[in-house]
CSV table of C-alpha atoms and ligand atoms in Angstrom, one decimal:
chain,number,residue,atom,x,y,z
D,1,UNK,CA,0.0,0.0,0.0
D,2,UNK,CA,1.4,3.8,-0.7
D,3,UNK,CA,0.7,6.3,1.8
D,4,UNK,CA,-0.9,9.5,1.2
D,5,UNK,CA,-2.0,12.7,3.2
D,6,UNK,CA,-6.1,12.8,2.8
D,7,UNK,CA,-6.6,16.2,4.4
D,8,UNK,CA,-10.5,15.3,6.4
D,9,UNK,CA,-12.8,17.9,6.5
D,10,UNK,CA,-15.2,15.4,8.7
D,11,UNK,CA,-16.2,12.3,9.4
D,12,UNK,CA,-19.1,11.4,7.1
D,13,UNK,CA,-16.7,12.5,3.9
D,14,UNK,CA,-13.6,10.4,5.3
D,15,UNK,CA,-16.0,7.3,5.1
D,16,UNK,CA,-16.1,6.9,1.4
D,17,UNK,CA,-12.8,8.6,1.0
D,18,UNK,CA,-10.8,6.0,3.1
D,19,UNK,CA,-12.6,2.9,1.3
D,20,UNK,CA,-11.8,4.3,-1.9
D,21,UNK,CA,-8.3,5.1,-1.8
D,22,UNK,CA,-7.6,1.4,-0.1
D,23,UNK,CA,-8.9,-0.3,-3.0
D,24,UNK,CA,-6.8,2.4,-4.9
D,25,UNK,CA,-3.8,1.0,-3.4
D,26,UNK,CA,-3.1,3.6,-0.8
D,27,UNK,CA,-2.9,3.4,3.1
D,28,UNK,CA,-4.2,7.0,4.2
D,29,UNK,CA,-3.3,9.6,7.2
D,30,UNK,CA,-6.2,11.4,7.7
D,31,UNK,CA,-5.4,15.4,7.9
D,32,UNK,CA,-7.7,17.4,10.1
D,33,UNK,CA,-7.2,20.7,9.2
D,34,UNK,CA,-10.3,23.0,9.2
D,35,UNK,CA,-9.8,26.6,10.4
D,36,UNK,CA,-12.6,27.7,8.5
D,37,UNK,CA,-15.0,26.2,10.8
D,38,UNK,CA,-17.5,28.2,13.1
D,39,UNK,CA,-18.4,27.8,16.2
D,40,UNK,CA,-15.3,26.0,18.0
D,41,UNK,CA,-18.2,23.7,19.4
D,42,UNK,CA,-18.8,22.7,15.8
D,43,UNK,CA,-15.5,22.2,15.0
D,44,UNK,CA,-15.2,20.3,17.9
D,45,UNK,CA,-18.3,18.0,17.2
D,46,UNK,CA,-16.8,17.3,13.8
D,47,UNK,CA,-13.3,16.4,15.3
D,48,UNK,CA,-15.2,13.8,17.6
D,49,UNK,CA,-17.0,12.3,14.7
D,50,UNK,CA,-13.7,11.7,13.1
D,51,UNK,CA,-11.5,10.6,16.0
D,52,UNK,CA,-14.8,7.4,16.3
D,53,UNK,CA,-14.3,7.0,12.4
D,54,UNK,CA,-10.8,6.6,12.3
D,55,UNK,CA,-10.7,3.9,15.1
D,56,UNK,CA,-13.8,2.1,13.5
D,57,UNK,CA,-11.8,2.3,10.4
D,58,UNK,CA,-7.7,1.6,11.8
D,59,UNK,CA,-6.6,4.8,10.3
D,60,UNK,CA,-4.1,7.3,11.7
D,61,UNK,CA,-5.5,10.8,12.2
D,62,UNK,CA,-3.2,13.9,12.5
D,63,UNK,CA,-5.4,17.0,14.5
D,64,UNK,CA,-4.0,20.7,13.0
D,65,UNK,CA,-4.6,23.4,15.4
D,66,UNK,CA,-7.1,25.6,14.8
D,67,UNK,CA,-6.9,29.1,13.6
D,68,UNK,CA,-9.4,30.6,12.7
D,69,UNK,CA,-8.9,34.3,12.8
D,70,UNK,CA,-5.9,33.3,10.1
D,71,UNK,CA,-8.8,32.0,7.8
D,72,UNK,CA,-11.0,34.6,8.5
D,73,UNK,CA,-7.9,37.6,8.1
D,74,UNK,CA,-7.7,35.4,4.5
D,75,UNK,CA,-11.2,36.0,3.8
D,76,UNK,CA,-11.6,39.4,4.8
D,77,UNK,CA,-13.5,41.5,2.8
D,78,UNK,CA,-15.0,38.2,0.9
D,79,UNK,CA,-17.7,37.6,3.3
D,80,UNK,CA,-20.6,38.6,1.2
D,81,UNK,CA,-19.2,36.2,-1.7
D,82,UNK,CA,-22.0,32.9,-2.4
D,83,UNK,CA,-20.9,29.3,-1.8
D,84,UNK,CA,-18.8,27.9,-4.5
D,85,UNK,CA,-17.3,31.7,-5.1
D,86,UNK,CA,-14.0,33.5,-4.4
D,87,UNK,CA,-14.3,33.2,-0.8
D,88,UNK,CA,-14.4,29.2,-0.6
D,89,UNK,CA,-11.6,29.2,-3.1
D,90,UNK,CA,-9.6,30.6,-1.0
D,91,UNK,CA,-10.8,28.6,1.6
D,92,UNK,CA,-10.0,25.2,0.1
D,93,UNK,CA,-6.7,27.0,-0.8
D,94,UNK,CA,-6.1,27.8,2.8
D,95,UNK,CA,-6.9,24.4,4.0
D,96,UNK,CA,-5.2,22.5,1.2
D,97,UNK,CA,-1.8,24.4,2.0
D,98,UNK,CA,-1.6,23.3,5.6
D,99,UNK,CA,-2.1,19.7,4.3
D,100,UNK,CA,0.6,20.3,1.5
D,101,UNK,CA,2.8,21.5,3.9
D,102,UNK,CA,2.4,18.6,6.7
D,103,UNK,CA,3.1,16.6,3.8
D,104,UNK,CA,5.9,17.8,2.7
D,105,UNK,CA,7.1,17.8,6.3
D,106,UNK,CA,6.7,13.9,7.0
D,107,UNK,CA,7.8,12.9,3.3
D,108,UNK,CA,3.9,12.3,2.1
D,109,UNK,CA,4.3,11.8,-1.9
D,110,UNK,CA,1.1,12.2,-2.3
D,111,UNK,CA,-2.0,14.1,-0.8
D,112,UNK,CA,-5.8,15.0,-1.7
D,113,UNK,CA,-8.8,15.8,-0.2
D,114,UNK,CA,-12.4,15.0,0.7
D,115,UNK,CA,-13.6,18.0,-0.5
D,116,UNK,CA,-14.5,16.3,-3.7
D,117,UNK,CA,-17.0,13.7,-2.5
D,118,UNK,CA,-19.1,16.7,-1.6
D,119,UNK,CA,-22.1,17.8,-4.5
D,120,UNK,CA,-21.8,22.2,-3.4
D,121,UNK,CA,-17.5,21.5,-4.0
D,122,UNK,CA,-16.7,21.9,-7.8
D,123,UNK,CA,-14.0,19.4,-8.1
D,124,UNK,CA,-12.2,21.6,-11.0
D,125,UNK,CA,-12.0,24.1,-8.5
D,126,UNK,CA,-11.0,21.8,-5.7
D,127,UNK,CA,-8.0,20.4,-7.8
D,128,UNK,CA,-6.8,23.8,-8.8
D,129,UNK,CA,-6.3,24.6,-5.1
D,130,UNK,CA,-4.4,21.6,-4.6
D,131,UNK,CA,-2.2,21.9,-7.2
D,132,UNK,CA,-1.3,25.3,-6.2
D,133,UNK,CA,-1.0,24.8,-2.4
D,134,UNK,CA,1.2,21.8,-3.8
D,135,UNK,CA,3.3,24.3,-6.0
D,136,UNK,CA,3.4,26.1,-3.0
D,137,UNK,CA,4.9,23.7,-0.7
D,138,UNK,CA,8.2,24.9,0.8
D,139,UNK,CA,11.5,23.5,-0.2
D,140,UNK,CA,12.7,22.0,-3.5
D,141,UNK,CA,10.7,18.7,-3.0
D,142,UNK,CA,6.9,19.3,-4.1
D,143,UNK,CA,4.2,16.4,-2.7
D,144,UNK,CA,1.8,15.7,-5.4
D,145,UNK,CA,-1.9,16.5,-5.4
D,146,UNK,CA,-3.9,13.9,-6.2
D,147,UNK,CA,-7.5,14.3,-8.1
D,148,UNK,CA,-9.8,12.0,-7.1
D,149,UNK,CA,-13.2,13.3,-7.8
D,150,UNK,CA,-15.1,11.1,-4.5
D,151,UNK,CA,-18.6,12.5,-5.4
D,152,UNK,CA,-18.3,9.9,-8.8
D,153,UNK,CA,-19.8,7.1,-9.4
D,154,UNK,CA,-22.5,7.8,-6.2
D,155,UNK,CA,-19.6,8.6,-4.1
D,156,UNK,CA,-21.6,11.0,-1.6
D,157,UNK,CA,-24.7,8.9,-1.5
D,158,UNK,CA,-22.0,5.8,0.0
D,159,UNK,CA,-20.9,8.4,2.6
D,160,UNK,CA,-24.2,9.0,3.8
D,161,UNK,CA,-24.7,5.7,4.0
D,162,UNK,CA,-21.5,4.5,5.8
D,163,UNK,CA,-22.2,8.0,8.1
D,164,UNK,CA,-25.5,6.5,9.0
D,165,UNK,CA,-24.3,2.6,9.9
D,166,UNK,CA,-21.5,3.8,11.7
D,167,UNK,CA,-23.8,6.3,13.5
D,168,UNK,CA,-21.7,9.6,13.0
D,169,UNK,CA,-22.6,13.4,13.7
D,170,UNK,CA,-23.7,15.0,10.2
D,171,UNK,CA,-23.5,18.8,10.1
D,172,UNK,CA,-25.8,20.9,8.5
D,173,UNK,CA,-23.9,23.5,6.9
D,174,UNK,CA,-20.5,23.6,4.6
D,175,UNK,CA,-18.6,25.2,8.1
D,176,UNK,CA,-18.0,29.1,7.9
D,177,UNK,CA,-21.3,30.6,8.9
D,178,UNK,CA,-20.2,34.0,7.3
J,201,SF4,S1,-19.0,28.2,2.6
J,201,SF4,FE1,-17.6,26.4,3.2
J,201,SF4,S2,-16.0,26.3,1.5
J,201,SF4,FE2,-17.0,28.3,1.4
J,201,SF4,S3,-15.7,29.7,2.6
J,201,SF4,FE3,-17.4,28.9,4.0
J,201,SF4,S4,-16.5,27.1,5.0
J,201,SF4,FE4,-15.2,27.6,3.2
């Protein structure tokens, strides 16, 4: 199996994410990494939910600290933007460069995301803020982003499904409440 960074922006997503990749070949780290998301509470409840998947599922899970008057001073004047706009660009951009950098850091290859499995992420968009957070890494050695599109082939349907048997917290917005 190849390891690779999967920056986890909850529990639910990581579901389908983590089954997919293993019968890709890989062996991920799930990344925590999610300054974007308000209340602390909520950020908190998401963290729990993914702490119980990863031990249902035996995978490692690395916590980022939480920061999110950096994301909001990267958002700033952004806040009227609609979902799917500059503003969440940015935002997977933010979130997408912490991963990057982890990765390079602890000699991940590889990384992605499980933005993707979500319908309101364009993956286009997604994958052009991983490349560039990837292009961004610091030092000579780049990891690579990988583009796995998780909403395919009825990919978020499978992580509601997984969410629900192994009774996880859903949340009911994208995270930034702005
Ligand atoms: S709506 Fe979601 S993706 Fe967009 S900026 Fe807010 S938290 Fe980020």
């Amino acid at each position: 199996m190849k390891k690779i960074l999967l920056h986890a922006c909850c529990g639910p997503c990581s579901t389908h994410c983590v089954a997919t990749l293993r019968d890709a070949g890989y062996e991920p780290t799930l990344f925590y990494s999610n300054s974007n998301i308000m209340p602390l509470e909520e950020y908190d409840l998401r963290l729990e939910a993914l702490r119980r998947f990863a031990q249902i599922a035996s995978v490692e899970l690395v916590e980022d600290v939480y920061d999110n008057a950096r994301w909001l001073a990267c958002v700033k004047g952004l806040e009227n933007e609609p979902e799917k706009g500059a503003r969440c660009r940015l935002c997977y951009g933010f979130n997408l460069c912490r991963a990057a950098g982890f990765a390079r850091e602890r000699d991940f290859a590889e990384f992605t995301t499980t933005l993707t499995v979500s319908p309101h992420k364009p993956s286009p968009l997604v994958f052009a803020a991983g490349d560039a957070a990837a292009a961004a890494a610091p030092g000579p050695l780049k990891p690579e982003f990988r583009h796995f599109d998780f909403k395919k082939a009825g990919g978020f349907l499978d992580s509601v499904r997984l969410a629900k048997q192994y009774g996880l917290y859903r949340q009911s917005y994208c995270g930034c409440r702005l």
